[in-house]
Coordinates of C-alpha atoms and ligand atoms in Angstrom, one line a residue:
Chain A
M13 CA 99.0 108.8 154.3
D14 CA 97.1 108.9 157.6
D15 CA 96.1 112.3 156.4
L16 CA 93.8 110.6 153.9
Y17 CA 91.7 109.4 156.7
R18 CA 91.3 112.7 158.5
E19 CA 88.5 112.7 161.0
L20 CA 86.5 115.1 158.9
I21 CA 86.4 112.6 156.0
I22 CA 85.5 109.6 158.1
D23 CA 82.9 111.7 159.9
R24 CA 81.3 113.0 156.8
Y25 CA 81.3 109.6 155.2
K26 CA 79.6 108.0 158.2
N27 CA 77.3 110.9 159.0
P28 CA 76.6 112.9 155.9
Q29 CA 74.9 116.2 156.4
F30 CA 73.5 116.7 152.9
R31 CA 72.4 113.3 151.8
G32 CA 69.1 113.1 150.0
E33 CA 67.1 113.7 146.9
L34 CA 64.9 116.6 145.8
E35 CA 61.7 116.0 143.8
P36 CA 61.3 118.1 141.9
A37 CA 64.7 119.7 141.6
D38 CA 65.7 122.6 139.3
I39 CA 68.9 120.8 138.5
S40 CA 69.6 117.1 138.8
Y41 CA 72.5 115.2 137.4
H42 CA 74.2 111.9 138.0
D43 CA 77.3 110.2 136.8
D44 CA 79.6 107.3 137.8
N45 CA 83.2 106.3 137.9
P46 CA 83.2 103.0 136.0
L47 CA 86.6 102.2 137.3
C48 CA 85.4 101.7 140.9
G49 CA 81.7 101.7 140.5
D50 CA 81.2 105.0 142.5
K51 CA 77.9 106.7 141.6
I52 CA 76.8 110.1 142.6
R53 CA 73.7 112.2 142.0
I54 CA 73.3 115.8 143.0
D55 CA 70.0 117.7 143.1
L56 CA 69.7 121.5 143.4
R57 CA 67.0 124.1 143.9
V58 CA 67.8 127.8 143.0
D59 CA 65.9 131.0 143.5
E60 CA 64.9 133.6 140.9
N61 CA 68.4 135.1 141.1
D62 CA 70.0 131.7 140.4
I63 CA 71.3 131.4 143.9
V64 CA 71.5 127.8 145.3
T65 CA 68.9 127.5 148.1
E66 CA 68.9 123.7 148.5
A67 CA 71.5 121.1 147.5
V68 CA 71.8 117.4 148.3
F69 CA 73.6 114.3 147.0
S70 CA 72.8 110.6 146.8
G71 CA 74.6 107.5 145.6
H72 CA 77.3 105.2 146.8
G73 CA 81.1 105.1 146.8
C74 CA 84.2 105.2 148.8
S75 CA 84.8 107.6 151.8
I76 CA 86.7 110.1 149.6
S77 CA 84.0 110.4 147.0
L78 CA 81.1 110.5 149.5
A79 CA 82.8 112.9 151.9
S80 CA 83.8 115.1 149.1
A81 CA 80.2 115.1 147.8
D82 CA 78.9 116.1 151.2
L83 CA 81.4 118.9 151.5
V84 CA 81.0 120.2 147.9
V85 CA 77.2 120.3 148.3
E86 CA 77.5 122.2 151.5
S87 CA 79.9 124.7 150.0
I88 CA 77.6 125.8 147.2
L89 CA 74.6 126.8 149.4
G90 CA 74.1 130.5 148.9
K91 CA 76.3 130.6 145.8
T92 CA 75.1 131.7 142.4
L93 CA 75.3 129.2 139.5
D94 CA 77.9 131.4 137.9
E95 CA 80.0 131.0 141.0
V96 CA 79.5 127.2 140.9
K97 CA 80.7 127.2 137.4
E98 CA 84.0 128.8 138.6
M99 CA 84.7 126.0 141.1
D100 CA 87.7 123.9 140.4
K101 CA 89.8 121.0 141.6
E102 CA 91.8 123.0 144.1
M103 CA 88.6 124.1 145.9
V104 CA 87.6 120.5 146.5
L105 CA 91.0 119.5 147.7
E106 CA 91.0 122.4 150.1
L107 CA 87.6 121.3 151.4
L108 CA 89.0 117.8 152.0
G109 CA 92.3 119.1 153.3
I110 CA 94.4 116.3 151.9
E111 CA 96.7 115.3 149.1
L112 CA 95.6 112.5 146.8
G113 CA 97.2 110.1 144.4
P114 CA 95.8 110.0 140.8
V115 CA 93.3 107.2 141.4
R116 CA 91.8 108.7 144.5
L117 CA 91.7 112.1 142.9
K118 CA 89.1 110.8 140.5
C119 CA 87.0 109.7 143.6
A120 CA 87.4 113.2 145.1
L121 CA 86.4 115.0 141.9
L122 CA 83.4 112.9 140.9
S123 CA 81.0 115.1 142.9
L124 CA 82.4 118.3 141.3
K125 CA 82.1 116.7 137.9
V126 CA 78.4 115.8 138.5
L127 CA 77.7 119.3 140.0
K128 CA 79.2 121.2 137.1
A129 CA 77.8 119.0 134.4
G130 CA 74.4 119.6 135.9
V131 CA 74.9 123.4 136.2
Y132 CA 76.2 123.6 132.6
G133 CA 73.2 121.5 131.5
L134 CA 75.1 118.6 129.9
G135 CA 73.2 115.7 128.6
E136 CA 73.5 112.2 130.1
G137 CA 76.8 110.6 129.4
E138 CA 78.3 113.7 127.9
S139 CA 82.0 114.0 128.7
S140 CA 82.5 116.3 131.7
D141 CA 86.2 115.6 132.4
D142 CA 87.2 119.1 131.2
L143 CA 85.0 120.7 133.8
V144 CA 87.3 119.6 136.6
A145 CA 90.6 119.8 134.8
Chain B
M3 CA 101.5 64.2 130.8
K4 CA 102.6 65.0 134.3
A5 CA 100.9 62.9 137.0
V6 CA 99.1 64.8 139.7
T7 CA 100.5 63.6 143.0
T8 CA 98.8 64.1 146.2
H9 CA 102.0 63.9 148.2
S10 CA 103.7 66.9 146.6
N11 CA 106.8 68.3 148.1
V12 CA 106.1 71.1 150.6
L13 CA 107.3 74.5 149.5
D14 CA 109.2 76.8 151.8
P15 CA 108.0 80.3 151.0
E16 CA 110.7 81.8 153.1
K17 CA 113.3 80.3 150.8
I18 CA 111.3 81.1 147.7
R19 CA 111.1 84.7 148.6
K20 CA 114.9 85.0 148.5
D21 CA 114.6 84.2 144.8
F22 CA 112.6 87.4 144.3
P23 CA 114.6 90.6 144.6
I24 CA 111.5 92.8 145.0
F25 CA 110.9 91.4 148.5
S26 CA 114.0 93.1 149.8
K27 CA 112.3 96.4 149.2
E28 CA 110.6 98.4 151.9
I29 CA 107.4 99.7 150.4
H30 CA 107.1 102.5 152.9
P31 CA 110.0 103.3 155.2
G32 CA 110.4 100.4 157.6
V33 CA 107.4 98.6 156.1
P34 CA 108.1 95.4 154.0
L35 CA 106.0 94.5 151.0
I36 CA 103.3 91.9 151.4
Y37 CA 102.3 91.2 147.9
L38 CA 98.7 89.8 147.6
D39 CA 98.1 90.9 144.0
S40 CA 99.6 88.1 141.9
A41 CA 96.4 87.6 140.0
A42 CA 97.1 91.0 138.5
T43 CA 100.7 90.2 137.8
S44 CA 103.2 88.0 139.6
Q45 CA 106.6 89.1 140.9
K46 CA 109.7 88.0 139.0
P47 CA 112.5 85.7 140.2
L48 CA 116.1 86.6 139.8
A49 CA 116.5 83.7 137.3
V50 CA 114.1 85.5 134.9
I51 CA 115.7 88.9 135.4
E52 CA 119.1 87.4 134.9
A53 CA 118.2 85.5 131.8
M54 CA 116.9 88.7 130.1
D55 CA 119.9 90.6 131.3
A56 CA 122.2 88.0 130.0
Y57 CA 120.4 88.1 126.6
Y58 CA 121.0 91.8 126.3
R59 CA 124.6 91.6 127.5
H60 CA 125.7 88.6 125.5
S61 CA 123.4 87.4 122.8
N62 CA 121.3 90.3 121.5
A63 CA 120.6 90.0 117.8
N64 CA 117.5 89.8 115.6
I65 CA 116.2 86.3 115.1
H66 CA 115.7 84.3 111.9
R67 CA 117.4 87.0 109.9
G68 CA 121.2 86.9 110.3
I69 CA 123.8 84.4 109.2
H70 CA 126.2 85.7 111.8
A71 CA 127.0 83.8 115.0
L72 CA 125.1 86.2 117.3
A73 CA 121.9 85.9 115.3
E74 CA 122.2 82.2 115.3
E75 CA 122.7 82.1 119.0
S76 CA 119.7 84.4 119.6
T77 CA 117.5 82.4 117.3
A78 CA 118.5 79.1 119.1
N79 CA 117.7 80.6 122.5
Y80 CA 114.4 81.9 121.3
E81 CA 113.4 78.6 119.8
A82 CA 114.6 76.7 122.8
S83 CA 112.3 78.8 125.0
R84 CA 109.4 78.0 122.6
Q85 CA 110.1 74.3 123.0
R86 CA 110.3 74.6 126.8
I87 CA 106.9 76.4 126.9
A88 CA 105.3 73.8 124.6
D89 CA 106.5 71.1 127.0
F90 CA 105.3 73.0 130.0
I91 CA 101.7 72.9 128.7
G92 CA 102.0 69.5 127.1
A93 CA 101.7 70.7 123.5
A94 CA 102.8 68.0 121.1
K95 CA 104.6 70.4 118.6
S96 CA 106.5 73.5 119.4
H97 CA 105.1 75.3 116.3
E98 CA 101.7 75.1 117.9
I99 CA 103.0 77.8 120.3
I100 CA 102.5 81.3 118.9
F101 CA 103.9 84.3 120.8
T102 CA 101.7 87.3 121.2
R103 CA 101.8 90.3 123.6
N104 CA 99.4 88.8 126.2
T105 CA 96.3 86.7 126.7
T106 CA 94.2 89.6 125.4
E107 CA 96.1 89.6 122.1
S108 CA 95.9 85.8 121.8
I109 CA 92.1 85.9 122.1
N110 CA 91.9 88.8 119.6
L111 CA 94.1 86.8 117.2
V112 CA 91.6 83.9 117.2
A113 CA 88.6 86.3 116.9
H114 CA 90.2 88.1 114.0
S115 CA 91.7 85.3 112.1
W116 CA 89.7 82.2 112.8
G117 CA 86.5 84.2 113.5
R118 CA 86.5 86.2 110.4
A119 CA 87.3 83.3 108.2
N120 CA 84.9 80.8 109.7
L121 CA 81.9 82.6 111.2
K122 CA 78.9 84.0 109.5
S123 CA 75.9 86.1 110.5
G124 CA 73.7 84.3 113.1
D125 CA 76.5 81.9 114.3
L126 CA 76.4 81.2 118.0
I127 CA 79.4 81.7 120.3
I128 CA 79.1 80.5 123.9
L129 CA 80.9 82.5 126.6
T130 CA 80.4 82.6 130.4
E131 CA 79.2 85.3 132.8
M132 CA 82.6 85.1 134.6
E133 CA 84.8 86.2 131.8
H134 CA 87.5 88.8 132.0
H135 CA 86.8 91.7 129.6
S136 CA 89.5 90.3 127.3
N137 CA 87.3 87.3 126.5
L138 CA 84.2 89.4 126.0
V139 CA 85.1 92.5 124.1
P140 CA 86.9 90.8 121.1
W141 CA 83.7 88.8 120.5
Q142 CA 81.6 91.9 120.9
I143 CA 83.7 93.7 118.3
L144 CA 83.4 90.7 115.9
T145 CA 79.7 90.7 116.5
S146 CA 79.4 94.3 115.4
E147 CA 81.0 93.1 112.1
I148 CA 79.4 89.7 111.5
D149 CA 76.2 89.8 113.7
L150 CA 77.0 86.8 115.8
R151 CA 74.9 85.5 118.6
L152 CA 76.6 85.6 122.0
E153 CA 75.2 83.4 124.8
F154 CA 76.5 83.1 128.3
I155 CA 76.8 80.1 130.6
P156 CA 75.3 81.5 133.8
V157 CA 77.2 81.7 137.1
N158 CA 75.2 80.5 140.1
A159 CA 75.1 82.0 143.6
E160 CA 78.1 79.8 144.6
G161 CA 80.2 81.2 141.8
L162 CA 80.2 78.1 139.7
L163 CA 79.1 77.7 136.1
D164 CA 75.7 76.2 135.6
L165 CA 76.5 73.2 133.4
D166 CA 72.8 72.3 132.9
E167 CA 72.3 75.6 131.2
Y168 CA 75.5 75.0 129.2
K169 CA 74.1 71.7 127.9
K170 CA 70.9 73.5 126.8
L171 CA 73.0 76.1 125.0
L172 CA 74.9 73.3 123.3
T173 CA 71.8 72.1 121.5
Q174 CA 71.6 75.4 119.6
N175 CA 74.5 74.5 117.3
P176 CA 77.3 76.7 118.7
R177 CA 80.5 77.2 116.7
L178 CA 82.8 78.1 119.5
V179 CA 82.8 77.8 123.3
S180 CA 85.3 80.3 124.8
F181 CA 85.7 80.2 128.6
T182 CA 88.0 80.9 131.4
F183 CA 89.7 78.0 133.0
M184 CA 90.1 79.8 136.3
S185 CA 88.2 83.0 137.3
N186 CA 90.5 86.0 138.2
V187 CA 87.7 87.4 140.5
V188 CA 86.3 84.5 142.4
G189 CA 89.0 81.9 141.7
T190 CA 86.7 79.2 140.5
I191 CA 88.4 76.5 138.6
N192 CA 86.0 75.4 135.8
P193 CA 85.8 71.8 134.7
A194 CA 87.6 72.6 131.5
K195 CA 88.0 69.0 130.3
E196 CA 84.3 68.4 130.6
I197 CA 83.3 71.7 129.0
I198 CA 85.6 71.0 126.1
H199 CA 84.4 67.4 125.7
L200 CA 80.7 68.6 125.6
A201 CA 81.5 71.3 123.2
H202 CA 83.2 68.9 120.8
E203 CA 80.2 66.5 121.0
A204 CA 78.1 69.5 119.9
G205 CA 80.4 70.2 117.0
A206 CA 81.9 73.4 118.5
L207 CA 85.6 74.4 118.9
T208 CA 86.9 75.6 122.1
L209 CA 89.1 78.5 123.4
V210 CA 90.4 78.3 126.9
D211 CA 91.4 81.5 128.7
A212 CA 94.1 80.0 130.8
A213 CA 95.6 83.3 132.1
Q214 CA 95.0 82.3 135.7
A215 CA 95.2 78.6 135.3
V216 CA 98.7 78.2 133.8
P217 CA 100.4 80.0 136.7
H218 CA 98.6 78.0 139.3
F219 CA 98.5 74.3 138.4
A220 CA 99.9 71.8 135.9
V221 CA 98.0 71.9 132.6
N222 CA 98.1 69.6 129.5
V223 CA 96.5 70.9 126.3
V224 CA 96.5 67.5 124.7
D225 CA 94.8 65.8 127.7
L226 CA 92.2 68.7 127.7
D227 CA 91.8 68.4 124.0
A228 CA 91.7 72.3 123.8
D229 CA 91.6 73.8 120.4
F230 CA 92.9 77.2 121.4
F231 CA 94.6 78.0 124.7
A232 CA 95.7 81.5 125.7
F233 CA 97.8 82.7 128.6
S234 CA 100.2 85.6 129.7
S235 CA 103.8 85.4 130.7
H236 CA 103.6 88.1 133.3
K237 CA 101.2 86.2 135.6
M238 CA 103.6 83.1 135.8
C239 CA 106.8 84.8 136.9
G240 CA 107.7 85.8 133.4
P241 CA 108.2 89.3 131.9
T242 CA 105.4 91.6 130.7
G243 CA 104.8 92.1 127.0
L244 CA 104.5 88.5 126.1
G245 CA 101.6 86.2 125.7
V246 CA 101.1 82.7 124.3
L247 CA 98.5 81.2 122.0
F248 CA 98.4 77.5 121.7
G249 CA 96.4 76.2 118.7
K250 CA 96.0 72.8 117.2
E251 CA 98.2 72.6 114.2
A252 CA 95.5 71.8 111.7
L253 CA 93.4 74.8 112.8
L254 CA 96.3 77.2 112.8
D255 CA 97.4 76.0 109.4
A256 CA 94.0 76.7 107.9
M257 CA 93.7 80.2 109.4
P258 CA 94.6 83.4 107.6
P259 CA 97.4 85.5 109.0
F260 CA 96.5 88.1 111.7
L261 CA 99.1 90.9 111.3
G262 CA 101.2 91.3 108.2
G263 CA 104.9 92.2 107.8
G264 CA 108.3 90.7 108.2
D265 CA 108.8 87.1 109.4
M266 CA 105.3 86.0 108.7
I267 CA 106.0 85.7 104.9
K268 CA 108.0 83.3 102.7
R269 CA 108.1 85.5 99.7
V270 CA 106.8 89.0 99.0
K271 CA 106.1 90.7 95.7
L272 CA 104.9 94.2 95.2
R273 CA 101.3 93.2 95.1
S274 CA 101.2 89.8 96.9
F275 CA 102.8 87.5 99.4
T276 CA 103.0 83.9 100.5
T277 CA 102.6 83.2 104.2
N278 CA 105.3 81.5 106.2
D279 CA 104.9 78.2 108.0
L280 CA 103.8 77.9 111.6
P281 CA 104.4 79.4 114.0
Y282 CA 106.0 82.3 112.1
K283 CA 102.8 82.9 110.1
F284 CA 101.4 84.5 113.2
E285 CA 104.5 86.3 114.5
A286 CA 104.8 89.4 112.2
G287 CA 107.7 91.7 112.9
T288 CA 110.5 91.4 115.4
P289 CA 109.1 89.6 118.4
A290 CA 109.8 90.2 122.1
I291 CA 113.0 88.1 122.0
A292 CA 114.3 88.9 125.5
E293 CA 110.8 88.3 127.0
V294 CA 110.5 84.9 125.3
I295 CA 113.9 84.0 126.8
G296 CA 112.7 85.3 130.1
L297 CA 109.5 83.2 130.0
G298 CA 111.6 80.2 129.1
A299 CA 113.6 80.8 132.4
A300 CA 110.3 81.3 134.3
V301 CA 109.0 78.0 133.1
E302 CA 112.2 76.3 134.1
Y303 CA 112.0 78.0 137.5
L304 CA 108.4 76.8 138.0
D305 CA 109.2 73.3 136.7
D306 CA 112.1 73.0 139.1
I307 CA 109.8 73.7 142.1
G308 CA 107.0 71.7 140.5
M309 CA 103.6 72.9 139.5
D310 CA 101.9 70.3 141.8
T311 CA 103.9 71.7 144.7
I312 CA 102.9 75.2 143.9
A313 CA 99.3 74.2 143.4
A314 CA 99.2 72.5 146.8
H315 CA 100.9 75.5 148.5
T316 CA 98.5 78.1 147.1
K317 CA 95.5 75.9 147.8
E318 CA 96.5 75.5 151.4
L319 CA 97.2 79.2 151.8
T320 CA 93.9 80.1 150.1
A321 CA 92.0 77.7 152.4
Y322 CA 93.7 79.3 155.4
A323 CA 92.8 82.8 154.1
L324 CA 89.1 81.9 153.6
E325 CA 89.0 80.5 157.1
R326 CA 90.5 83.6 158.6
L327 CA 88.5 86.0 156.6
E328 CA 85.3 84.3 157.7
E329 CA 86.2 85.2 161.3
V330 CA 86.2 88.9 160.6
P331 CA 82.8 90.5 161.3
G332 CA 81.4 92.3 158.3
V333 CA 83.5 90.4 155.7
W334 CA 81.4 88.7 153.0
L335 CA 83.3 86.2 150.8
F336 CA 82.5 86.3 147.1
G337 CA 82.9 83.0 145.2
P338 CA 82.9 79.2 145.8
S339 CA 84.4 77.2 148.6
I340 CA 87.9 76.0 148.5
E341 CA 87.2 72.7 146.7
H342 CA 86.4 74.6 143.6
K343 CA 89.0 77.2 143.6
A344 CA 92.6 78.3 144.1
G345 CA 94.7 81.3 144.7
V346 CA 92.1 84.0 145.1
A347 CA 89.9 85.4 147.9
A348 CA 87.5 88.2 146.9
F349 CA 85.4 89.9 149.5
T350 CA 83.4 92.9 150.5
F351 CA 83.6 94.6 153.9
E352 CA 80.3 95.9 155.3
G353 CA 80.1 99.7 155.2
V354 CA 83.6 100.2 153.7
H355 CA 84.3 100.6 150.1
P356 CA 87.1 98.4 148.6
H357 CA 89.1 101.5 147.8
D358 CA 89.2 102.4 151.4
V359 CA 90.0 98.9 152.4
S360 CA 92.9 98.8 150.0
Q361 CA 94.3 102.2 150.9
I362 CA 94.3 101.4 154.6
L363 CA 95.9 98.0 154.0
D364 CA 98.6 99.7 151.9
R365 CA 99.8 101.5 155.0
D366 CA 101.0 98.2 156.3
G367 CA 102.6 97.3 153.1
L368 CA 99.7 95.0 152.0
A369 CA 99.1 95.1 148.2
V370 CA 95.6 94.0 147.4
R371 CA 93.4 94.8 144.5
A372 CA 90.2 96.9 144.7
G373 CA 87.7 97.3 141.9
H374 CA 85.9 95.1 139.4
H375 CA 89.1 93.3 138.3
C376 CA 88.2 93.6 134.6
A377 CA 85.0 91.6 135.1
M378 CA 82.2 94.2 135.3
P379 CA 79.4 91.9 134.2
L380 CA 80.2 89.4 137.0
H381 CA 80.1 92.2 139.6
E382 CA 76.9 93.6 138.1
K383 CA 75.2 90.2 138.2
F384 CA 75.8 90.0 141.9
D385 CA 75.0 93.7 142.4
L386 CA 78.5 94.6 143.6
P387 CA 80.0 97.9 142.5
A388 CA 83.5 96.6 143.5
T389 CA 85.2 94.0 145.6
T390 CA 88.6 93.7 147.4
R391 CA 90.7 90.8 146.1
A392 CA 93.7 89.1 147.8
S393 CA 95.5 86.7 145.6
F394 CA 98.2 84.2 146.6
Y395 CA 101.2 82.7 144.9
L396 CA 104.3 80.6 145.6
Y397 CA 106.1 83.3 147.6
N398 CA 103.2 84.0 150.0
E399 CA 103.0 82.5 153.4
K400 CA 100.5 82.2 156.3
Q401 CA 101.9 85.3 158.0
D402 CA 100.9 87.3 155.0
V403 CA 97.3 86.2 155.6
D404 CA 97.7 87.0 159.3
R405 CA 98.8 90.5 158.4
L406 CA 95.9 90.9 156.1
I407 CA 93.5 90.0 158.9
E408 CA 95.2 92.4 161.3
G409 CA 94.9 95.1 158.6
L410 CA 91.2 94.4 158.2
Y411 CA 90.7 94.9 161.9
K412 CA 92.4 98.3 161.6
V413 CA 90.0 99.1 158.8
K414 CA 87.2 98.2 161.1
E415 CA 88.6 100.4 163.8
I416 CA 88.8 103.4 161.5
F417 CA 85.4 102.9 159.8
G418 CA 83.6 100.9 162.4
Ligands
LIG503 C1 91.3 85.3 133.5 C2 92.0 86.3 132.8 N1 91.9 86.4 131.5 C3 92.6 87.4 130.8 C4 93.4 88.3 131.4 C5 94.1 89.3 130.5 O1 95.5 89.1 130.6 P1 96.4 90.2 129.9 O2 96.0 91.5 130.5 O3 97.8 89.7 130.2 O4 96.1 90.2 128.4 C6 93.6 88.2 132.7 C7 94.5 89.2 133.4 O5 94.1 90.1 134.1 C8 92.9 87.2 133.5 O6 93.0 87.2 134.8

């Protein structure tokens, strides 16, 4: 259980490296987790080859959801959108380096959900649960 | 009606705890359980567990259907529980007690049956901003069918209902005022008797969501003059899967049935039926017999200790908790001061999300609730995505509060 509060998570929660908003952005998407009120927005810029050149997140939430957003956003810099589409749950858990119960798993995966919904071009409120299955 | 005495007996939580088998459990190896989530559901005393166990071992049979000895025994136990529960809330007649699955179903029963039969497009229903989702969504569903007007008594910054605004709403010819007796988020005890009296003067009926009230203090539906009164077994030491709806006899008599099937009929033909008498008219199908017997045992258990004693205990404990919480830097208390509430302390912790608070507390065996506690509109009104809630009941003691405070200092250490 102490694992949950690895230094990395607390550190990224308190001192996020990729917090911000891009105006304009090539891709911008936001979503929330109504169960706990966590809300995350992710903005991306891509070059002509669909490679992510800039990525930031904003919003509010618990340490797990915000640290995971910071790490996820960092991990996609230099990736192509097709590579981003391939990202899954395991990759996020690897970034966080912890095991999570079902409730906190939802916190951890919110940023990936937002990211993939944005990259796939989903409309607002469209169900994106399948994207992180 | 039970007199409210100021010199109630003092309760010994140490002794009470021995009645609850769950407290012998270690929640993590070497870590005992400190249960501060009774507003979600209470723990169950051995008396309740044993009553249900004995029912299944010795008197299990379907009720109202058999001529055999076992069926008669089971029916007698079931109806004795109904009487005990009626007495517990001061209902004059036991057939004014309808068994449902929970508070939620009780409210839905009123919305479907009374609402559909009595409301028409444009009718006004008054609710409050501090309702649990279970007293919002049934009316929203009904509104999508009948086009009702829903208005809400505002909650002020202190976490109290604004009764002046209520009086203004009452001039608009409401049909029903449906409100919570005690808030599950901020713990506010609303002046139910006054709210009901004013509603009646304005010609409206009343529904009291008493899910948090009945577990916490002595209630009397006749003294309150409540028309409908809903609560859940599982929050008052009883089993899950059982709720109660009290309704005044004349109202229930005039209402159409809710669910159709066995038990709720007197006579059935291929194309028609005649409804049964109260309370069976609203109890279609085989009910939760063991649970009803379990709730009967719970009510007996609470009565033996005394609701005034329990109320005094939780109030003292909540007062102590509020006092201690206030000492913790970064803690912001949500809701009214102790005079207006019981049993619940909701708070935020600067810079730390309630999920994180709850998870860190859990390491020390502390069970608190984090989230919106099924009251999203109330949280939205105060611009809070979520809160942490500690709730107290008869088995909690001051040391539990002390452990909570120690836990919060650990949270501060990790996130500070
Ligand atoms: C004030 C209030 N009303 C209604 C309910 C709903 O109770 P149940 O889930 O048992 O139907 C609850 C329980 O969470 C409550 O606290």
